[in-house]
Each structure stands twice: as C-alpha cells, then as structure tokens.
Short mmCIF file of C-alpha atoms in Angstrom, two decimals:
data_model
loop_
_atom_site.label_atom_id
_atom_site.label_comp_id
_atom_site.label_asym_id
_atom_site.label_seq_id
_atom_site.Cartn_x
_atom_site.Cartn_y
_atom_site.Cartn_z
CA ASP A 22 -180.54 -170.12 8.69
CA ILE A 23 -183.13 -168.11 10.59
CA GLN A 24 -181.88 -164.59 11.25
CA MET A 25 -182.77 -163.02 14.59
CA THR A 26 -182.78 -159.22 14.73
CA GLN A 27 -183.02 -157.36 18.02
CA SER A 28 -183.94 -153.75 18.54
CA PRO A 29 -182.72 -151.51 19.83
CA SER A 30 -179.03 -152.45 19.82
CA SER A 31 -178.62 -150.42 22.98
CA VAL A 32 -180.90 -148.59 25.34
CA SER A 33 -180.35 -146.28 28.30
CA ALA A 34 -182.78 -146.37 31.17
CA SER A 35 -183.10 -145.56 34.86
CA VAL A 36 -183.82 -147.71 37.88
CA GLY A 37 -187.58 -148.18 38.10
CA ASP A 38 -188.19 -147.73 34.37
CA ARG A 39 -190.14 -150.16 32.24
CA VAL A 40 -188.07 -151.43 29.31
CA THR A 41 -189.07 -153.44 26.26
CA ILE A 42 -186.68 -155.20 23.89
CA THR A 43 -187.86 -156.58 20.57
CA CYS A 44 -186.67 -159.62 18.63
CA ARG A 45 -187.77 -160.38 15.08
CA ALA A 46 -187.22 -163.69 13.29
CA SER A 47 -186.63 -163.85 9.54
CA GLN A 48 -189.30 -166.56 9.33
CA GLY A 49 -191.94 -167.93 11.65
CA ILE A 50 -190.68 -169.82 14.69
CA SER A 51 -193.97 -170.44 16.49
CA SER A 52 -193.23 -169.80 20.18
CA TRP A 53 -189.77 -171.34 20.19
CA LEU A 54 -187.87 -168.36 21.48
CA ALA A 55 -185.67 -167.90 24.53
CA TRP A 56 -184.22 -164.82 26.19
CA TYR A 57 -180.90 -164.60 28.02
CA GLN A 58 -179.15 -162.04 30.19
CA GLN A 59 -175.37 -161.73 30.05
CA LYS A 60 -173.17 -159.65 32.32
CA PRO A 61 -169.54 -158.83 31.45
CA GLY A 62 -167.22 -161.79 31.83
CA LYS A 63 -170.07 -164.14 32.68
CA ALA A 64 -172.02 -166.84 30.88
CA PRO A 65 -175.51 -166.05 29.64
CA LYS A 66 -178.39 -166.78 32.01
CA LEU A 67 -181.70 -168.16 30.77
CA LEU A 68 -184.61 -165.85 31.61
CA ILE A 69 -187.50 -166.90 29.39
CA TYR A 70 -188.16 -169.98 27.23
CA ALA A 71 -190.97 -170.88 24.87
CA ALA A 72 -191.51 -167.15 24.37
CA SER A 73 -193.30 -166.52 27.67
CA SER A 74 -192.33 -169.16 30.25
CA LEU A 75 -190.32 -167.75 33.12
CA GLN A 76 -187.30 -169.85 34.04
CA SER A 77 -187.23 -171.00 37.64
CA GLY A 78 -185.64 -168.46 39.96
CA VAL A 79 -185.98 -165.51 37.58
CA PRO A 80 -187.76 -162.48 39.07
CA SER A 81 -191.32 -161.89 37.93
CA ARG A 82 -190.46 -158.39 36.66
CA PHE A 83 -189.17 -160.19 33.55
CA SER A 84 -191.81 -161.27 31.05
CA GLY A 85 -191.87 -162.39 27.44
CA SER A 86 -194.50 -162.39 24.75
CA GLY A 87 -195.01 -163.00 21.06
CA SER A 88 -195.28 -165.74 18.49
CA GLY A 89 -194.52 -166.25 14.84
CA THR A 90 -191.89 -163.67 13.96
CA ASP A 91 -192.22 -160.90 16.56
CA PHE A 92 -191.30 -161.18 20.22
CA THR A 93 -190.72 -158.90 23.17
CA LEU A 94 -188.91 -159.05 26.48
CA THR A 95 -190.22 -156.63 29.08
CA ILE A 96 -188.64 -155.66 32.37
CA SER A 97 -191.40 -154.01 34.37
CA SER A 98 -189.30 -152.06 36.87
CA LEU A 99 -185.57 -151.97 36.28
CA GLN A 100 -183.31 -152.91 39.16
CA PRO A 101 -179.59 -152.09 39.36
CA GLU A 102 -178.67 -155.71 38.70
CA ASP A 103 -180.61 -155.74 35.40
CA PHE A 104 -178.09 -153.62 33.52
CA ALA A 105 -176.58 -156.15 31.14
CA THR A 106 -176.77 -157.40 27.56
CA TYR A 107 -179.82 -159.38 26.48
CA TYR A 108 -179.98 -161.97 23.70
CA CYS A 109 -182.86 -163.76 22.03
CA GLN A 110 -182.43 -167.25 20.55
CA GLN A 111 -184.64 -169.35 18.32
CA ALA A 112 -185.09 -173.06 18.94
CA ASN A 113 -187.45 -173.77 16.05
CA SER A 114 -184.91 -175.19 13.64
CA PHE A 115 -181.23 -175.90 13.17
CA PRO A 116 -178.90 -174.18 13.41
CA GLU A 117 -180.10 -172.55 16.59
CA THR A 118 -179.40 -168.84 16.19
CA PHE A 119 -179.11 -165.83 18.46
CA GLY A 120 -179.89 -162.17 18.04
CA GLN A 121 -177.01 -159.71 18.00
CA GLY A 122 -177.77 -158.51 21.53
CA THR A 123 -179.26 -155.45 23.21
CA ARG A 124 -177.11 -153.60 25.69
CA LEU A 125 -179.09 -152.09 28.55
CA GLU A 126 -177.21 -149.22 30.11
CA ILE A 127 -177.78 -146.95 33.07
CA LYS A 128 -179.02 -143.47 32.16
CA GLN B 30 -177.10 -178.45 41.60
CA VAL B 31 -175.74 -179.31 38.20
CA GLN B 32 -172.57 -177.45 37.22
CA LEU B 33 -170.54 -177.47 34.03
CA GLN B 34 -166.81 -176.85 33.69
CA GLU B 35 -164.91 -176.45 30.44
CA SER B 36 -161.29 -177.50 30.19
CA GLY B 37 -158.65 -177.53 27.49
CA PRO B 38 -155.76 -175.56 26.00
CA GLY B 39 -156.13 -171.80 25.92
CA LEU B 40 -153.82 -171.44 22.94
CA VAL B 41 -154.02 -173.38 19.68
CA LYS B 42 -151.85 -172.92 16.58
CA PRO B 43 -153.45 -172.15 13.22
CA SER B 44 -154.37 -175.26 11.20
CA GLU B 45 -154.35 -177.42 14.32
CA THR B 46 -157.28 -178.94 16.21
CA LEU B 47 -159.00 -177.26 19.13
CA SER B 48 -160.05 -179.78 21.79
CA LEU B 49 -162.25 -178.98 24.76
CA THR B 50 -163.98 -181.08 27.39
CA CYS B 51 -166.97 -180.21 29.54
CA THR B 52 -167.37 -182.00 32.87
CA VAL B 53 -170.85 -182.27 34.35
CA SER B 54 -171.00 -182.36 38.14
CA GLY B 55 -173.86 -182.50 40.62
CA GLY B 56 -176.06 -184.56 38.32
CA SER B 57 -176.16 -187.13 35.56
CA ILE B 58 -175.22 -186.39 31.98
CA SER B 59 -177.82 -188.89 30.81
CA SER B 60 -181.02 -187.99 28.99
CA TYR B 61 -180.06 -184.46 28.02
CA TYR B 62 -178.70 -182.67 24.99
CA TRP B 63 -175.39 -180.92 25.56
CA SER B 64 -174.26 -178.02 23.40
CA TRP B 65 -171.18 -175.98 22.62
CA ILE B 66 -171.62 -172.26 22.01
CA ARG B 67 -168.93 -169.69 21.33
CA GLN B 68 -168.58 -165.94 21.59
CA PRO B 69 -165.77 -163.89 20.01
CA ALA B 70 -164.66 -160.96 22.12
CA GLY B 71 -167.24 -158.18 22.05
CA LYS B 72 -169.54 -160.10 19.73
CA GLY B 73 -172.64 -162.29 19.83
CA LEU B 74 -173.25 -165.96 20.47
CA GLU B 75 -172.83 -168.74 17.92
CA TRP B 76 -174.22 -172.24 18.44
CA ILE B 77 -171.66 -174.83 17.35
CA GLY B 78 -173.66 -178.00 17.86
CA ARG B 79 -175.08 -180.47 20.33
CA ILE B 80 -174.81 -184.10 21.35
CA TYR B 81 -177.27 -186.39 23.09
CA THR B 82 -176.09 -188.98 25.57
CA SER B 83 -176.78 -191.67 22.97
CA GLY B 84 -174.14 -190.02 20.79
CA SER B 85 -176.59 -188.49 18.34
CA THR B 86 -175.37 -185.08 17.10
CA ASN B 87 -176.55 -181.93 15.37
CA TYR B 88 -173.96 -179.49 14.06
CA ASN B 89 -174.10 -175.96 12.73
CA PRO B 90 -173.72 -176.32 8.95
CA SER B 91 -171.26 -173.43 8.92
CA LEU B 92 -168.85 -175.52 11.02
CA LYS B 93 -170.00 -179.05 10.30
CA SER B 94 -167.03 -180.06 8.16
CA ARG B 95 -164.64 -179.23 11.02
CA VAL B 96 -166.61 -180.25 14.14
CA THR B 97 -166.69 -183.52 16.03
CA MET B 98 -168.49 -183.99 19.33
CA SER B 99 -168.36 -186.99 21.60
CA VAL B 100 -169.73 -188.04 24.98
CA ASP B 101 -168.36 -190.23 27.76
CA THR B 102 -171.21 -191.06 30.11
CA SER B 103 -168.90 -193.02 32.45
CA LYS B 104 -166.96 -189.83 33.14
CA ASN B 105 -169.93 -187.46 32.91
CA GLN B 106 -168.10 -185.58 30.18
CA PHE B 107 -168.65 -184.44 26.63
CA SER B 108 -166.11 -183.03 24.22
CA LEU B 109 -165.61 -180.76 21.23
CA LYS B 110 -163.00 -181.02 18.51
CA LEU B 111 -162.69 -178.26 15.92
CA SER B 112 -160.14 -178.91 13.22
CA SER B 113 -158.14 -176.62 10.93
CA VAL B 114 -158.59 -173.61 13.17
CA THR B 115 -157.88 -170.04 12.13
CA ALA B 116 -157.85 -166.74 13.97
CA ALA B 117 -161.59 -166.52 13.29
CA ASP B 118 -162.08 -169.37 15.77
CA THR B 119 -160.67 -167.29 18.63
CA ALA B 120 -163.49 -166.96 21.15
CA VAL B 121 -164.83 -167.85 24.56
CA TYR B 122 -166.23 -171.36 24.29
CA TYR B 123 -169.15 -172.34 26.50
CA CYS B 124 -170.70 -175.71 27.16
CA ALA B 125 -174.39 -175.70 28.02
CA ARG B 126 -177.24 -178.05 28.85
CA GLY B 127 -180.19 -178.06 26.50
CA MET B 128 -183.71 -177.93 27.87
CA ILE B 129 -185.58 -179.30 24.88
CA VAL B 130 -188.48 -177.03 23.97
CA ALA B 131 -188.94 -177.78 20.28
CA VAL B 132 -186.61 -179.09 17.61
CA GLY B 133 -184.00 -177.12 19.48
CA ASP B 134 -183.25 -176.16 23.03
CA ALA B 135 -183.24 -173.43 25.58
CA PHE B 136 -179.93 -173.51 27.41
CA ASP B 137 -180.63 -173.59 31.12
CA ILE B 138 -177.21 -174.37 32.57
CA TRP B 139 -173.92 -172.97 31.27
CA GLY B 140 -170.29 -173.45 32.06
CA GLN B 141 -168.24 -170.39 32.97
CA GLY B 142 -166.61 -170.38 29.56
CA THR B 143 -163.03 -170.88 28.46
CA MET B 144 -161.05 -168.49 26.27
CA VAL B 145 -159.35 -170.10 23.29
CA THR B 146 -156.91 -168.08 21.23
CA VAL B 147 -155.70 -169.25 17.83
CA SER B 148 -152.22 -167.90 17.23
CA SER B 149 -148.77 -169.10 16.27
#
C-alpha cells in the first residue's frame, strides 16, 4: 500500500493567515492526489483533485500543488469557516489511501 | 443535485455480517464508481472498496476476504456487506461517488455517514 504522511498533524493559525499543509507519498503517485476538508460530525468535502484542480464551488483561496511524492495544500487567507481537519488521498493505485489528517485550529 | 443516503443497522453483533445500503437520489447511479469509506471515532479515513454500475469491483486487500459489494441500478442503490465483524469494525461508514481521475478516484459526493457499532 502507498503510505500518505501529512505534516503537521495540527496547526494553529489566525483568521487572515496563510497556511500550508504538506502530504508526502511513500512512492510516486504522479499528480493523482486529492485534498478534503472535514468538519466535526460531517462528511469530508472534496477541495482539490489531480493535485491542483479546484473542485467546483470551492473558494479560490484554496490551492494545491506538487507531483511525484510531495504535495501541498495552501489556504491563502484563512476564514473562520476553514478551521477543520484536512486529509490528502492518493488515487494512483489500489487501495486508495488517505493521510492521517491535519487539524487546523484557531490561534 | 445528487445526494447519497446510507441506511442499515446501527448495531451489529460480533461475528455477524454488517449490511449497509446507499441510495442515490437526484441523479442516475449509472456510469460512475461508488465507494464505501469508513472512519473510526477520532481517527482517519479508510477506503473499503468500490463498485461500478456494471458490477465490477475493487476491494481493499486488508478487507477483501470479508467484503462484498453489489449494485441495483433499478433502485439506484448500492450495498456493502462486511462479514465476521469485530469491535475493530466499529466506525462511521460513508458511501461516496468516485470522480475517476486515474486508476482511482476523487470522491466528489458523500453521504452523511452512518455509525455502526459492533457489540454484543
């Protein structure tokens, strides 16, 4: 299985801050990476697919980059509704696997 | 817009079979991959497997010996059966639609999730 490792596991930030979350794959996955946002008690929401493609309806302050083994999710200016847990997921091979999550908290 | 809704027992006894159904509304089930994903309380996400509307499946090898998925296009439903459950199978179970991007998917539509507890 491809292991997905996110860093940091948690981060504290303020409204208006720029935040970057990193995801590393244990082997190359080309650009087949997705990012999700999950709020407590809710299902995950797709933000980014194919490493950098913004899902319809997702605000443009979210962006993704990377290829191969190293990927980033950037939120350019944090809004109050962005405080949540974020997961990466690889779609390069089976089984599809997720990172352990990054919790974004209010400072 | 397309919506997914999981249904099934919230409590299953150890060694028995967990059975869940996902109903697709607001659109056709045809021509998509449909996945099951689970999340133990306070933990991360685990992909269980997926089914295409033709009936073709891909399962997570860690669960493959216990998983069966099926689809009923006439009812716009797909289902999960997980046999010989233990407490380790206690989790929120989500159904999700796969947006095929490579070999695998990005999951663009999710059900709200259903909590399944394995306990006697």
